[in-house]
PDB file of C-alpha atoms in Angstrom:
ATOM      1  CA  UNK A   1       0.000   0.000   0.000  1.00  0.00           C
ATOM      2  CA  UNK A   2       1.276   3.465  -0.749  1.00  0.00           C
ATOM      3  CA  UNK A   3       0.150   6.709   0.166  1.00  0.00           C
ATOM      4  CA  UNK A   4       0.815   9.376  -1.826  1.00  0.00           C
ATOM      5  CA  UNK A   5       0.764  12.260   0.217  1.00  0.00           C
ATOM      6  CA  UNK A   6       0.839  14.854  -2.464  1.00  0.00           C
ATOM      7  CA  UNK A   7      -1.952  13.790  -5.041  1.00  0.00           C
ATOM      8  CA  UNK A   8      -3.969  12.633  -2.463  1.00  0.00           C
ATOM      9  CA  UNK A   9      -4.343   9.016  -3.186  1.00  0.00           C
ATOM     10  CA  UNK A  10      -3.885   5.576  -2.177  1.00  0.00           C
ATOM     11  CA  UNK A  11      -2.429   2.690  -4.385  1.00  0.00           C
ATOM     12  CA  UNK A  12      -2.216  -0.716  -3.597  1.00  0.00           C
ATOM     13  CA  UNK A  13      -0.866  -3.560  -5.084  1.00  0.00           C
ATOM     14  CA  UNK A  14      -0.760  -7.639  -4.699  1.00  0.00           C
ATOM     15  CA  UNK A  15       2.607  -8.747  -3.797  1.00  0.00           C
ATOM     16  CA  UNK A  16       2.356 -11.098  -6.726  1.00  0.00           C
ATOM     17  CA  UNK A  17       1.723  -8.593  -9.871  1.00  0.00           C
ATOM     18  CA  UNK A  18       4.277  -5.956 -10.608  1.00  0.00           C
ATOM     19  CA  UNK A  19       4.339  -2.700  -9.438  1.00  0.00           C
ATOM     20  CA  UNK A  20       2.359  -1.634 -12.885  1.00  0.00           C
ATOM     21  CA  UNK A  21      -0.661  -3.426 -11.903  1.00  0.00           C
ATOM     22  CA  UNK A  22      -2.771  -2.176  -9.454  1.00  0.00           C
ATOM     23  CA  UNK A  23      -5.032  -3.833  -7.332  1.00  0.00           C
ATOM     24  CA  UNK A  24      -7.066  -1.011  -5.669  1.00  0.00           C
ATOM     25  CA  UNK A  25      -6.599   2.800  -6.052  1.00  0.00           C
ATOM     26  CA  UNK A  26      -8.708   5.663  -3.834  1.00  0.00           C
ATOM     27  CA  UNK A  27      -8.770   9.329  -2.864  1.00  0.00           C
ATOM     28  CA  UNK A  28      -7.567  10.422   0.376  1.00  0.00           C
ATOM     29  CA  UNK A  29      -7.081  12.909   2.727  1.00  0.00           C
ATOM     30  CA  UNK A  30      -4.123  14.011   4.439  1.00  0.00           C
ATOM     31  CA  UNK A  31      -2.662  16.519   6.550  1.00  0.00           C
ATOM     32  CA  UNK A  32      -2.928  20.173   6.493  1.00  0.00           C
ATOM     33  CA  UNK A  33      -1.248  22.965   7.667  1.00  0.00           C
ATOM     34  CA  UNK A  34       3.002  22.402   8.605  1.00  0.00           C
ATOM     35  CA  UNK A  35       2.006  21.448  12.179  1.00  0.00           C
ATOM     36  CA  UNK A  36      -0.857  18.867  10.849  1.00  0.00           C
ATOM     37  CA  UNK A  37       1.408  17.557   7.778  1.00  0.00           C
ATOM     38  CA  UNK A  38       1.211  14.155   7.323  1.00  0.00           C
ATOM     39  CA  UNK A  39       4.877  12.319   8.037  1.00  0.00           C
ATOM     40  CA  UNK A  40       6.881  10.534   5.408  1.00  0.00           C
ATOM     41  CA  UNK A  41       7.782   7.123   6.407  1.00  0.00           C
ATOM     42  CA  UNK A  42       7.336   3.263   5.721  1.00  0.00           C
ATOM     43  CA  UNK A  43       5.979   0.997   8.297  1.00  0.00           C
ATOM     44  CA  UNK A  44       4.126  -2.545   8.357  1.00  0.00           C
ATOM     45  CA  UNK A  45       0.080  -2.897   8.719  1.00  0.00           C
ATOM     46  CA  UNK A  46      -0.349  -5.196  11.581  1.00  0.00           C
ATOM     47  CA  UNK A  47      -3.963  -5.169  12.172  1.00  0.00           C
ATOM     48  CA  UNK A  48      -7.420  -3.707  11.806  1.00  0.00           C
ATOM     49  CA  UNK A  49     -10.133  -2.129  14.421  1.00  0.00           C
ATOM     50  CA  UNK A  50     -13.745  -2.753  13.183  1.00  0.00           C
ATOM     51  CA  UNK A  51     -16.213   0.095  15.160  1.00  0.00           C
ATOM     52  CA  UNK A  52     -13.103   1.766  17.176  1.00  0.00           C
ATOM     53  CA  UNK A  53     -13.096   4.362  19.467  1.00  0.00           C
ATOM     54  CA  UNK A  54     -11.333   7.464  18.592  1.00  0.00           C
ATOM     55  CA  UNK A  55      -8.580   8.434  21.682  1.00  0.00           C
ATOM     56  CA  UNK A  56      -8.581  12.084  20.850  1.00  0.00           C
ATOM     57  CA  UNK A  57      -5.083  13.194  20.573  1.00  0.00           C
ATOM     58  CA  UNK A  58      -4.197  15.683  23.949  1.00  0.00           C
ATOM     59  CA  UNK A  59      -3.345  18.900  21.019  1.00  0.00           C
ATOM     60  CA  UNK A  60      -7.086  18.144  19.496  1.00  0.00           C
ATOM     61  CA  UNK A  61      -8.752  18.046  23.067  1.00  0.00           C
ATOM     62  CA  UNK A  62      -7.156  21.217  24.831  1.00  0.00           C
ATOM     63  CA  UNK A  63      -7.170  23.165  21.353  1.00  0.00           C
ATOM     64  CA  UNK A  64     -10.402  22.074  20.075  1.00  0.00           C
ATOM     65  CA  UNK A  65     -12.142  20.080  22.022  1.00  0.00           C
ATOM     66  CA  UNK A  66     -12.296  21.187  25.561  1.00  0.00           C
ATOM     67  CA  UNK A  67     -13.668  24.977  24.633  1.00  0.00           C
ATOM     68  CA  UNK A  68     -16.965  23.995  22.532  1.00  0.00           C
ATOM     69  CA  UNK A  69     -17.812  21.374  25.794  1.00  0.00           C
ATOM     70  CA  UNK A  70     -17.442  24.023  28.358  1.00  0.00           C
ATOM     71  CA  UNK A  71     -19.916  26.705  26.119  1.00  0.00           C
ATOM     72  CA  UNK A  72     -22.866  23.816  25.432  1.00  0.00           C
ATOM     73  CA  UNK A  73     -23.096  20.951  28.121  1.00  0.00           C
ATOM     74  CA  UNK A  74     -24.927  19.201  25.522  1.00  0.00           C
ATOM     75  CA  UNK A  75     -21.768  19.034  22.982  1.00  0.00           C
ATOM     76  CA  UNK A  76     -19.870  15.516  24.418  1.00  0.00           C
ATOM     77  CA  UNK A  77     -23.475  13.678  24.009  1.00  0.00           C
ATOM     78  CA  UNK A  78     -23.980  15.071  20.424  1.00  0.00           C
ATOM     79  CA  UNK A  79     -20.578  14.233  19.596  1.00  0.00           C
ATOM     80  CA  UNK A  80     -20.528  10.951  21.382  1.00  0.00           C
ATOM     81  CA  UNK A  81     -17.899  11.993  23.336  1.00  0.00           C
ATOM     82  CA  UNK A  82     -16.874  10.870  26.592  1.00  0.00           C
ATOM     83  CA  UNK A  83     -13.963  11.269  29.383  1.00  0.00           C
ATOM     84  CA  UNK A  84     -12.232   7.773  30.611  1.00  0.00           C
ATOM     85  CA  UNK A  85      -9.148   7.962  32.631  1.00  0.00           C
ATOM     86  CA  UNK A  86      -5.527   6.101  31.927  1.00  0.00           C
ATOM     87  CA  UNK A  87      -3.361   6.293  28.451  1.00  0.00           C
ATOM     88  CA  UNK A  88      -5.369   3.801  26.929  1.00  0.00           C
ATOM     89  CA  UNK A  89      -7.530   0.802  25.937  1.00  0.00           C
ATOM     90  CA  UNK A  90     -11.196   0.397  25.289  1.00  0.00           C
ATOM     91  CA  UNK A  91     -12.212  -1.299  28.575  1.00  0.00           C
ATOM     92  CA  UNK A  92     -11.862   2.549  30.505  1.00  0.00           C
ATOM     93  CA  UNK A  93     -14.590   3.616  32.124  1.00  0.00           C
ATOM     94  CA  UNK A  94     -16.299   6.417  31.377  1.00  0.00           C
ATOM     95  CA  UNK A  95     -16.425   9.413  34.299  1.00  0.00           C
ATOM     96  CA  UNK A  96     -18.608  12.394  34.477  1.00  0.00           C
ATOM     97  CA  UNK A  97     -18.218  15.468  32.595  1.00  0.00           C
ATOM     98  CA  UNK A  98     -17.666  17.931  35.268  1.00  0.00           C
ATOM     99  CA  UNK A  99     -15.335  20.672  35.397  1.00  0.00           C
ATOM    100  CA  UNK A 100     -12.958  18.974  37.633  1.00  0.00           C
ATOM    101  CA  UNK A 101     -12.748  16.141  35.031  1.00  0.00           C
ATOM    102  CA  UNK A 102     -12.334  18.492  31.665  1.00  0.00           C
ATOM    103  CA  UNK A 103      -9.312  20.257  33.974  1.00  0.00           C
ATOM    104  CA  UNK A 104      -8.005  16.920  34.377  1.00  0.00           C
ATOM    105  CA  UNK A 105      -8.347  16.431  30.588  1.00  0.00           C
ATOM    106  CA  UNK A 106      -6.323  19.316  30.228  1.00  0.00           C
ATOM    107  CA  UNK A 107      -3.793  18.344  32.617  1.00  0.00           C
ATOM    108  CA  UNK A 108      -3.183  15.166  30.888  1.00  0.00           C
ATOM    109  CA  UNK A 109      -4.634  12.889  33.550  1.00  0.00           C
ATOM    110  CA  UNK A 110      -7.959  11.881  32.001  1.00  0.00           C
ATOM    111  CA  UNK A 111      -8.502  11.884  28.060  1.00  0.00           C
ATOM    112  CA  UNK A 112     -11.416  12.271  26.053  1.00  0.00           C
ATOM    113  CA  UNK A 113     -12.572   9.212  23.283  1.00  0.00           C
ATOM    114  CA  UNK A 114     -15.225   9.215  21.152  1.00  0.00           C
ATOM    115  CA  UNK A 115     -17.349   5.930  20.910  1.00  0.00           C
ATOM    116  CA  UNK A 116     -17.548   3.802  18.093  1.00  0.00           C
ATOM    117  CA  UNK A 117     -20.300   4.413  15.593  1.00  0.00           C
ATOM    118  CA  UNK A 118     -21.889   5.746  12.001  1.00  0.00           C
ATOM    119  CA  UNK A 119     -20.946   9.413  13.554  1.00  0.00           C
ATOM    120  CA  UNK A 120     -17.507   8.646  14.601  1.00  0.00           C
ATOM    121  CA  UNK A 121     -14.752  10.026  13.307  1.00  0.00           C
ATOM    122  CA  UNK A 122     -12.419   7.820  12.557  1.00  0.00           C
ATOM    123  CA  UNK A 123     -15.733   5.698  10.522  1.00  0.00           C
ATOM    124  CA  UNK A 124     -16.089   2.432  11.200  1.00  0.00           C
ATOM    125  CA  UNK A 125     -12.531   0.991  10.397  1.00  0.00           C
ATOM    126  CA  UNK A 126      -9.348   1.936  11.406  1.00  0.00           C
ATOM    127  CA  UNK A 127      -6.018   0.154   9.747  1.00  0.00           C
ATOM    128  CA  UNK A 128      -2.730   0.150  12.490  1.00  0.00           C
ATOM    129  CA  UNK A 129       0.979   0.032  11.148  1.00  0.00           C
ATOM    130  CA  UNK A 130       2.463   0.884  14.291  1.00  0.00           C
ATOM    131  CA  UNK A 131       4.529   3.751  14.451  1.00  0.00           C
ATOM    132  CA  UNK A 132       6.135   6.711  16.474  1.00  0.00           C
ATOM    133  CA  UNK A 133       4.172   9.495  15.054  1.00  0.00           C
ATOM    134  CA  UNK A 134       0.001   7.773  15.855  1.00  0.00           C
ATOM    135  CA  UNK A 135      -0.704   8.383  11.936  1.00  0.00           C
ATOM    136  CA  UNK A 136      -3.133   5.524  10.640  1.00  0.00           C
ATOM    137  CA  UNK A 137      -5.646   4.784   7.636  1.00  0.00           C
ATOM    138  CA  UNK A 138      -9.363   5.456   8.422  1.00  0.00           C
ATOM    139  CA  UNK A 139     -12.894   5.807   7.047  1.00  0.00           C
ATOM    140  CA  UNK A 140     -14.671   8.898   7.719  1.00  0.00           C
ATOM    141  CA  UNK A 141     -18.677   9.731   8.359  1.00  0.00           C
ATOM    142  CA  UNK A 142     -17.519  13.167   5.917  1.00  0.00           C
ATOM    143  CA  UNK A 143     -17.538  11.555   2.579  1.00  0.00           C
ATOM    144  CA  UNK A 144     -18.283  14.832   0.530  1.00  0.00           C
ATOM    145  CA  UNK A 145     -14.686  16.176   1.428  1.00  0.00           C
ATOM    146  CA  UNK A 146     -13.550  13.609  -1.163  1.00  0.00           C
ATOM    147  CA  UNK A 147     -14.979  15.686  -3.895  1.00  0.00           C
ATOM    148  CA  UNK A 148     -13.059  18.894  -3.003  1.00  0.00           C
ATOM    149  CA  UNK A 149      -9.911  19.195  -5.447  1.00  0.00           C
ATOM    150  CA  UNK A 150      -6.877  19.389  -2.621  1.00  0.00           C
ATOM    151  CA  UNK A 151      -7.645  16.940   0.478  1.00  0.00           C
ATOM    152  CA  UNK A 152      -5.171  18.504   2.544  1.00  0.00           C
ATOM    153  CA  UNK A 153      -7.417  19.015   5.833  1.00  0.00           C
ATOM    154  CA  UNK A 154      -6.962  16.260   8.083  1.00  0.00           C
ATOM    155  CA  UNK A 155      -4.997  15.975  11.321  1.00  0.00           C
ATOM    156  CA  UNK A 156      -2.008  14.185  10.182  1.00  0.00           C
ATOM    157  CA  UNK A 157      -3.946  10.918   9.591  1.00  0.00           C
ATOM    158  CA  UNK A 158      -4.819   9.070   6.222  1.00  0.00           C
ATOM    159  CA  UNK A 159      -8.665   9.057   5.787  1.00  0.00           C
ATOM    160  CA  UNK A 160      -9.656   6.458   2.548  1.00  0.00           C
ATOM    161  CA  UNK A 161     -12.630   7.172   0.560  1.00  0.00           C
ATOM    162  CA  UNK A 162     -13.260   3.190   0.259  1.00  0.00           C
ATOM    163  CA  UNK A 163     -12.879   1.440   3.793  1.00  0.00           C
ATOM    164  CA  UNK A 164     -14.860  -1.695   3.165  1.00  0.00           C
ATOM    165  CA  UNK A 165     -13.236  -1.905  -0.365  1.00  0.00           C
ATOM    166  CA  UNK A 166      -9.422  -1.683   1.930  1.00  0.00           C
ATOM    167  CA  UNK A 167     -10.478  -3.984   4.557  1.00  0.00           C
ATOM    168  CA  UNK A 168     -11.966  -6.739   1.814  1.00  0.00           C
ATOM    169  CA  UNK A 169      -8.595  -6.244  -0.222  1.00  0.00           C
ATOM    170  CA  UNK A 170      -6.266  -6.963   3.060  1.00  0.00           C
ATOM    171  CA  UNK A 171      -8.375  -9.633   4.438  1.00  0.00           C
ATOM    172  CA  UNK A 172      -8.934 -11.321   1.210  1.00  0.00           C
ATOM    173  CA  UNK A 173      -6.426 -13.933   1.735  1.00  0.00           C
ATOM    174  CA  UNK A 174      -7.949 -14.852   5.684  1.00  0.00           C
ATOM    175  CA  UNK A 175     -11.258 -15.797   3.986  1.00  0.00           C
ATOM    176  CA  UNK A 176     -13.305 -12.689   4.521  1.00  0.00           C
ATOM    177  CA  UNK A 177     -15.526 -10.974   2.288  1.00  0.00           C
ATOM    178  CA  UNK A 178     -17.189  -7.540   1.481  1.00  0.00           C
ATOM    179  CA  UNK A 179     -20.016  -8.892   3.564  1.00  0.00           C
ATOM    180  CA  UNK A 180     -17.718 -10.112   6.222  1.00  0.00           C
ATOM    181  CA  UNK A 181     -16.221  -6.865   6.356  1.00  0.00           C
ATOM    182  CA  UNK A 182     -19.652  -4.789   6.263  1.00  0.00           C
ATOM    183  CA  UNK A 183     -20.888  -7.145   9.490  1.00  0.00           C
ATOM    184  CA  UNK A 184     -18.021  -5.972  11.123  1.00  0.00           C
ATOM    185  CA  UNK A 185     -17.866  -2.760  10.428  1.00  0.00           C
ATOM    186  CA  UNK A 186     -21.683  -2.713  11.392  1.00  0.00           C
ATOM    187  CA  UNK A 187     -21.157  -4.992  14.998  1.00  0.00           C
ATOM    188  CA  UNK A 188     -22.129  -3.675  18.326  1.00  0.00           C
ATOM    189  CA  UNK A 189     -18.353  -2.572  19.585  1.00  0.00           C
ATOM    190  CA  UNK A 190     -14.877  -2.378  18.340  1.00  0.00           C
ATOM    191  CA  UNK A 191     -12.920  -6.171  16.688  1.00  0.00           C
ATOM    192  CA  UNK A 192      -9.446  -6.113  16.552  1.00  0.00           C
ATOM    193  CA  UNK A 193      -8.722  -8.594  13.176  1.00  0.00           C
ATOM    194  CA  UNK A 194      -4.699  -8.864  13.063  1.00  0.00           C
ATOM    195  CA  UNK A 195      -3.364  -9.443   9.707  1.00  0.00           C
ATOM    196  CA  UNK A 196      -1.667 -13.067   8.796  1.00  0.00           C
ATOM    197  CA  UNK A 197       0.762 -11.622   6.660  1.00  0.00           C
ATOM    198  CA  UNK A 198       1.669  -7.805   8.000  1.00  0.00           C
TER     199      UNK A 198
END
């Protein structure tokens, strides 16, 4: 799989055909502004998160996040947003949204994570190649910002225009199919699938 950070697009190919033939090809959207850029680098997919949560980075939650919540009480529930304590994990528990909790947010020592769904935005697939930086492939509920002519607007992650048709090309060879993939992606929480061949 290659991103091309530049023309906004994805290309992948099967490790049998040569590098002439692809096998899948989609928009994408990248990284904005110098701070948001999306990172050069080369790293191995290890696995895929069907219906994750979204660990909002600390930057997005004290820049972004944090300031609409304390104007409208009623912006973590429209968001689906919630405050769990520890670095990480799905099985945190969710605390309260008081003001003592959104200072801890701040401080470091809660986080905020948005739960899994059709509104979430990370979509309803993530793909992991660990790495140092936290950038990974992901659907996105926004699908009209694939029509705009420079993608350039994310975060520093890679958001595909074609999740399902991703996930059905790198699980192809474990047996699962478009409507394997769609099940998932449509389950009641988040399935970790770790690829045979990374």
């Amino acid at each position: 799989i290659s991103v091309n950070v530049p023309s906004f697009r994805l290309m992948a190919f099967d490790a049998q055909s040569d590098l002439g033939t692809r096998a899948l090809r989609m928009k994408v959207i990248v990284g904005g502004a110098l701070q948001k850029q999306t990172p050069m680098f080369a790293q191995k997919m290890t696995y895929i998160v069907f219906r994750p949560y979204w660990n909002v980075p600390h930057s997005i939650a004290v820049k972004e996040l944090v300031p609409k919540i304390r104007k409208n009480s009623r912006y973590m529930d429209a968001e689906d947003l919630e405050i769990v304590s520890g670095r990480g994990g799905d099985g945190a528990r969710p605390v309260g949204a008081t003001q003592a909790n959104l200072d801890a947010v701040v401080a470091g020592t809660m986080r905020l994570r948005q739960r899994p769904g059709p509104s979430n935005s990370l979509g309803l697939v993530k793909f992991i190649f660990p790495n140092a930086t936290n950038i990974y492939l992901h659907g996105t509920p926004s699908q009209s910002l694939f029509q705009r002519r420079t993608r350039a607007i994310s975060h520093g992650c890679v958001r595909v225009e074609d999740p399902v048709a991703l996930a059905e090309w790198l699980l192809k060879d474990q047996g699962w199919t478009r409507e394997m993939v769609e099940a998932a992606m449509d389950g009641e929480k988040p399935r970790k699938v770790n690829l045979e061949k990374p």
